[in-house]
Short mmCIF file of C-alpha atoms and ligand atoms in Angstrom, two decimals:
data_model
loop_
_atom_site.label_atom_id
_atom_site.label_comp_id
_atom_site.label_asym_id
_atom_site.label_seq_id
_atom_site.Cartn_x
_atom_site.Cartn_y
_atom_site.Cartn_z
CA UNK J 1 -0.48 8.43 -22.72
CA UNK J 2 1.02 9.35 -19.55
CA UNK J 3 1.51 6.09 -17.04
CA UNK J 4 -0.17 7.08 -14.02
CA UNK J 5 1.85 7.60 -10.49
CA UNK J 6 0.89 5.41 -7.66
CA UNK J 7 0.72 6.60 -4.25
CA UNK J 8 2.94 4.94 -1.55
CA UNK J 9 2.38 5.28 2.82
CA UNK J 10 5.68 4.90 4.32
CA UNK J 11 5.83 3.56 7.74
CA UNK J 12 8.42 3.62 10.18
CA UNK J 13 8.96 2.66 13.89
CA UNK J 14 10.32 0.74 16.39
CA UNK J 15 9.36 -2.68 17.21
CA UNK J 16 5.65 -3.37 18.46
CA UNK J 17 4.69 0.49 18.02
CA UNK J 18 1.51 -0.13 16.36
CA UNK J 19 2.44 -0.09 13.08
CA UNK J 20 2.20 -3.25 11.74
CA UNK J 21 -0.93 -2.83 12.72
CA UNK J 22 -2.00 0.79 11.42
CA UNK J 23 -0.37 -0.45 7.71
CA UNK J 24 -3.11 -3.23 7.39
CA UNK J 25 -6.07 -0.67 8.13
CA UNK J 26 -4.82 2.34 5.79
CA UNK J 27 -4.51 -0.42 2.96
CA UNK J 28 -7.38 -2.16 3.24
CA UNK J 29 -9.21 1.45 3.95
CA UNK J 30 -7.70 2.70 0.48
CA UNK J 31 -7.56 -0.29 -1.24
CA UNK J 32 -3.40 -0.08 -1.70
CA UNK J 33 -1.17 -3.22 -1.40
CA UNK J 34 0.72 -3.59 1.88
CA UNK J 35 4.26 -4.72 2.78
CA UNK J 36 5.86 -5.41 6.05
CA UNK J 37 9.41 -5.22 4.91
CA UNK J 38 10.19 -6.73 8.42
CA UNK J 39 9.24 -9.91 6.90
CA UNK J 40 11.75 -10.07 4.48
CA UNK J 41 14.27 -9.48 6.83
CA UNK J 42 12.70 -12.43 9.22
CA UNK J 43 12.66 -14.26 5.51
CA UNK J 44 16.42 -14.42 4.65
CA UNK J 45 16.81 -14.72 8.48
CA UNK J 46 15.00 -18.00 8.83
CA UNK J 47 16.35 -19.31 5.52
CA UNK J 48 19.62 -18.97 6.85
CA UNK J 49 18.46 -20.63 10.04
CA UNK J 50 16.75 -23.30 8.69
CA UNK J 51 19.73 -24.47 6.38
CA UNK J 52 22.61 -24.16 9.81
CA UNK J 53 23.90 -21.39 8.13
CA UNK J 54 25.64 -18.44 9.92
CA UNK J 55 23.99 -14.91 10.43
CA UNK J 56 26.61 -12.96 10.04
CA UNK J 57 28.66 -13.93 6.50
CA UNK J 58 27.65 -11.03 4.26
CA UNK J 59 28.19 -13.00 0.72
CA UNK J 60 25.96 -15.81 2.04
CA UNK J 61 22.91 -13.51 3.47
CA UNK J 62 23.03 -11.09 0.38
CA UNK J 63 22.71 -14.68 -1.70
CA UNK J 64 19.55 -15.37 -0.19
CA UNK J 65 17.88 -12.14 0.16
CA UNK J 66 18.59 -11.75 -3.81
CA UNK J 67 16.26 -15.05 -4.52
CA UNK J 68 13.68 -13.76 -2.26
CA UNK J 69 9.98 -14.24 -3.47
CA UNK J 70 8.50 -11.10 -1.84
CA UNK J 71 4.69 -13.50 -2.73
CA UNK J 72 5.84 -16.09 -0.05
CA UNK J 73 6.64 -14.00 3.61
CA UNK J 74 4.13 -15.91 5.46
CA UNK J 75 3.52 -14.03 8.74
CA UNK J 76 2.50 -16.77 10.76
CA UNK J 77 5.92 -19.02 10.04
CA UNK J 78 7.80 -16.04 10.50
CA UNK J 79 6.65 -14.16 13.18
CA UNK J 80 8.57 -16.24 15.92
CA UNK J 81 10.70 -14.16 18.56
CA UNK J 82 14.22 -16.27 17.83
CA UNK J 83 13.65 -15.18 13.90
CA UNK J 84 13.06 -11.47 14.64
CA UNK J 85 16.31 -11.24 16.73
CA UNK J 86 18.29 -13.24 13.93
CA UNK J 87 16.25 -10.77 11.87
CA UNK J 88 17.83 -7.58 13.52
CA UNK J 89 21.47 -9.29 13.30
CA UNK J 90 21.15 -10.33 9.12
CA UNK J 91 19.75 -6.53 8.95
CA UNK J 92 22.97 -4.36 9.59
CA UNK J 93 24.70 -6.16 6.74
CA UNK J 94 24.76 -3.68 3.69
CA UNK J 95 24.52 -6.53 1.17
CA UNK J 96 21.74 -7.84 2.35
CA UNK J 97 19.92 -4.23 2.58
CA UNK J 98 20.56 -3.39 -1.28
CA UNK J 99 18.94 -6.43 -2.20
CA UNK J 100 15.71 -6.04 0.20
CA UNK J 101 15.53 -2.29 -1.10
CA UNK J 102 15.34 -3.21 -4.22
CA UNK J 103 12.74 -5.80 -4.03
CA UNK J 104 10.73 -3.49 -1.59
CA UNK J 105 10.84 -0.18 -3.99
CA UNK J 106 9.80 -2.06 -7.36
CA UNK J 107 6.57 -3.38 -5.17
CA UNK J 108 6.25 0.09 -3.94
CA UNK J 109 5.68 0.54 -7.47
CA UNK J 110 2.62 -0.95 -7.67
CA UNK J 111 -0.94 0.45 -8.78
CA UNK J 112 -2.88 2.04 -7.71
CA UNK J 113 -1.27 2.31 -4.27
CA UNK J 114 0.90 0.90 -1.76
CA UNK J 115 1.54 0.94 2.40
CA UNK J 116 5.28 -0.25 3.71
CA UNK J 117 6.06 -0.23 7.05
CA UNK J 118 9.77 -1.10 8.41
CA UNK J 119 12.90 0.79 9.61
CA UNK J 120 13.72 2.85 6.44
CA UNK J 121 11.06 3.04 4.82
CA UNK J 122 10.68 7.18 4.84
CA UNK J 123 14.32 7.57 5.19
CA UNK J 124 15.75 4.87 2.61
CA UNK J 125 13.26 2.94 0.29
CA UNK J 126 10.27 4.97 -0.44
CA UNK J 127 12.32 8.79 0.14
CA UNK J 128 9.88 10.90 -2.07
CA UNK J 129 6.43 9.29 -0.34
CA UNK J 130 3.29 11.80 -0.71
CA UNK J 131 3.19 11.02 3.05
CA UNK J 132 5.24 9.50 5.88
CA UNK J 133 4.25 8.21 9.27
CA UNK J 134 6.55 8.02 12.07
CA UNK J 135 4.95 5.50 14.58
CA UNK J 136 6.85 5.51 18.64
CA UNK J 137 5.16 4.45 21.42
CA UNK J 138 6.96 4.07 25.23
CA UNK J 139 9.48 1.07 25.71
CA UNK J 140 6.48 0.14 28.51
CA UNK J 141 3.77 0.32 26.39
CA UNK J 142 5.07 -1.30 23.55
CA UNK J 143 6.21 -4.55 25.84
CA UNK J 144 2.62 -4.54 27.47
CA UNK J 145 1.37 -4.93 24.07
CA UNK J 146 3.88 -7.66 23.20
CA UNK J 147 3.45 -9.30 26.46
CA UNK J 148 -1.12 -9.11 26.35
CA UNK J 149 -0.38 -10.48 22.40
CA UNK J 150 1.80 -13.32 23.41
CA UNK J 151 -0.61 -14.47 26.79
CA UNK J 152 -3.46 -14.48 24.41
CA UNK J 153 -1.80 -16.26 21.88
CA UNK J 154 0.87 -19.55 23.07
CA UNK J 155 0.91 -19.20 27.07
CA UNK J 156 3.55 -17.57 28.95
CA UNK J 157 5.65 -14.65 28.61
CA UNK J 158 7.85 -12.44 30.92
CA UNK J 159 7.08 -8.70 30.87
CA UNK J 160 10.64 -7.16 32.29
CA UNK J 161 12.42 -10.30 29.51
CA UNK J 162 10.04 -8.81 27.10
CA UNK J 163 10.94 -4.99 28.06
CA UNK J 164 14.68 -6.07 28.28
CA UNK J 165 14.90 -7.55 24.62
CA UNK J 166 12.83 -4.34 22.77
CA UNK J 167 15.40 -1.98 24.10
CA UNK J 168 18.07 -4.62 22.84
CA UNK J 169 16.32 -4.17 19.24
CA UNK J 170 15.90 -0.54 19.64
CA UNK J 171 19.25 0.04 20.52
CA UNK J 172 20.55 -2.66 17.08
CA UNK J 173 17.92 -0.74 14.92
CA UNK J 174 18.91 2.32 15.90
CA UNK J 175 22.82 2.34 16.33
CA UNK J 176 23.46 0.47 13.02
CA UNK J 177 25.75 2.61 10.79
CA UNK J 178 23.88 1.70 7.37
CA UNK J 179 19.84 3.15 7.27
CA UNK J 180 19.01 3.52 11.12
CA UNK J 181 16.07 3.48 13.04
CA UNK J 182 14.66 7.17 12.24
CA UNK J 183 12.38 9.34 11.05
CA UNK J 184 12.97 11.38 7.91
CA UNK J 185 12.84 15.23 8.55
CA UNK J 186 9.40 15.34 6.63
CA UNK J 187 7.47 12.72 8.53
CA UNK J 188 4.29 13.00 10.81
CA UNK J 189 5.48 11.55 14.70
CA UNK J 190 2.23 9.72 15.68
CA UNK J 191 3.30 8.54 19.30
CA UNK J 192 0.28 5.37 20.07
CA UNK J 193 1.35 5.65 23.98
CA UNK J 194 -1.90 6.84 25.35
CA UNK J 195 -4.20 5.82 21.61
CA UNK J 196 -5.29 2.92 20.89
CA UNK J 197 -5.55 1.57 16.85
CA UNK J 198 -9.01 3.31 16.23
CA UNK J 199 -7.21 6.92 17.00
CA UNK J 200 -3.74 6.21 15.65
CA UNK J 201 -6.13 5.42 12.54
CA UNK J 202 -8.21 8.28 12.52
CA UNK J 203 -5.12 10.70 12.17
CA UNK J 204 -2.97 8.57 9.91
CA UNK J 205 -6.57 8.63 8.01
CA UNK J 206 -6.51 12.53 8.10
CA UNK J 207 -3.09 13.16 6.60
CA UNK J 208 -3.40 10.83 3.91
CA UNK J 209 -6.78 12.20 2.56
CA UNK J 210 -5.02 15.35 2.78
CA UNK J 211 -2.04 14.66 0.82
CA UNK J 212 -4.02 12.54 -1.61
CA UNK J 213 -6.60 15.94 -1.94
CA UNK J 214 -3.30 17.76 -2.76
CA UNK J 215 -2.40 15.23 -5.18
CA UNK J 216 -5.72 15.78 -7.03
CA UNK J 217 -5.47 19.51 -6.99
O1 DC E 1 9.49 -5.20 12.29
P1 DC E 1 10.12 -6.55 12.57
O2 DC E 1 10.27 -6.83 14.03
O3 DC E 1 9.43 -7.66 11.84
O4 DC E 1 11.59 -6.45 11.93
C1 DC E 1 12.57 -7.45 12.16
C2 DC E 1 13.96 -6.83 12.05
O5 DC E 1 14.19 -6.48 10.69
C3 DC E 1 14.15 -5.55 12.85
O6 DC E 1 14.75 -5.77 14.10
C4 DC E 1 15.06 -4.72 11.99
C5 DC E 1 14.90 -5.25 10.61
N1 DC E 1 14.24 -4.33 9.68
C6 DC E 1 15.03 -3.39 9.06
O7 DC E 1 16.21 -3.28 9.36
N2 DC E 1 14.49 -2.57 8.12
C7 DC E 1 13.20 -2.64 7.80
N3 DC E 1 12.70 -1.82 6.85
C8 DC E 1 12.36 -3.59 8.45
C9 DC E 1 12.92 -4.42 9.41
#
């Protein structure tokens, strides 16, 4: 009997595109499991944190990400700004990357479908996805959205600190020798400036009915 394939979304993009965001609606809309492999970076991150260890010894980090539990990355825990920049520092370390790939492509496995968004997902982890979303939105709009998210949330937040420390990430994500910030030459650029989720939804929507339409053919 042949094992049937499963069907895996990969999203990338920089932080506070929309992303996140769009990889919660296309999985519950299809009914696929859905990672945010930013989490398990902000996972061995905060380990490492919460023990006074250092961010940047390799053989340490790799350790950790290696005994991850990918069924533990609780959002809310993890979502704090400090552990998203030690996030982006643990992240350039090759160790720790081979470990996190490996966890994140055996739950890309998963039936009957999956959604992963991240860095590398298109590029790295998930290379031969049916279909692959490349989510950018301006440096501005991005830190309004941070900044409106924040206010509603805790209190207080400064928009040009906000603006200041996404271009930081960008440039970290992006300049890091080992998987970059990029899109892979066969993904879809779906730029959120002027679209709000609804729309970014709609046409994510479209080219995933088409490539699953292919798959059936
Ligand atoms: O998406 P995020 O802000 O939760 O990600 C936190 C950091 O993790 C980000 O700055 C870079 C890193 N990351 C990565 O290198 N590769 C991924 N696939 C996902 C996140």
């Amino acid at each position: 009997m042949r094992v049937p394939d499963t069907f895996t979304i990969a999203i990338d993009g920089p932080a506070a595109s929309g992303k996140g965001t769009l990889a919660r609606r296309l999985a519950v809309h299809y009914g696929f499991h859905h990672l945010d492999t930013g989490l398990t970076y902000r996972a061995v991150a905060k380990a490492l944190l919460d023990r006074g260890l250092p961010l940047d010894d390799e053989e340490i980090a790799a350790g950790v990400a290696r005994n991850l539990d990918l069924r533990h990355l609780d959002r809310t825990v993890l979502a704090a700004h400090h552990v998203g920049e030690a996030a982006s520092k643990v992240a350039v370390m090759p160790a720790v990357r081979r470990a996190l790939v490996a966890a994140q492509r055996s739950f890309a496995q998963t039936l009957p479908g999956t959604v992963l968004d991240g860095r590398d997902i298109g590029t790295v982890v998930c290379p031969d996805a049916p279909v692959k979303l490349y989510v950018i939105a301006s440096p501005e709009a991005r830190a309004r959205r941070r900044h409106a998210e924040i206010e509603a949330g805790s209190g207080k937040a400064d928009f040009a600190e906000i603006l200041a420390d996404l271009t930081r990430r960008d440039a970290r994500d992006m300049g890091r020798t080992d998987s970059p910030l990029k899109p892979a030459d066969d993904a879809h650029l779906l730029d959120t400036t002027e679209m709000d989720i609804e729309a970014a939804f709609l046409a994510a929507k479209r080219l995933v009915d088409e490539a699953l339409a292919k798959r059936q053919a």
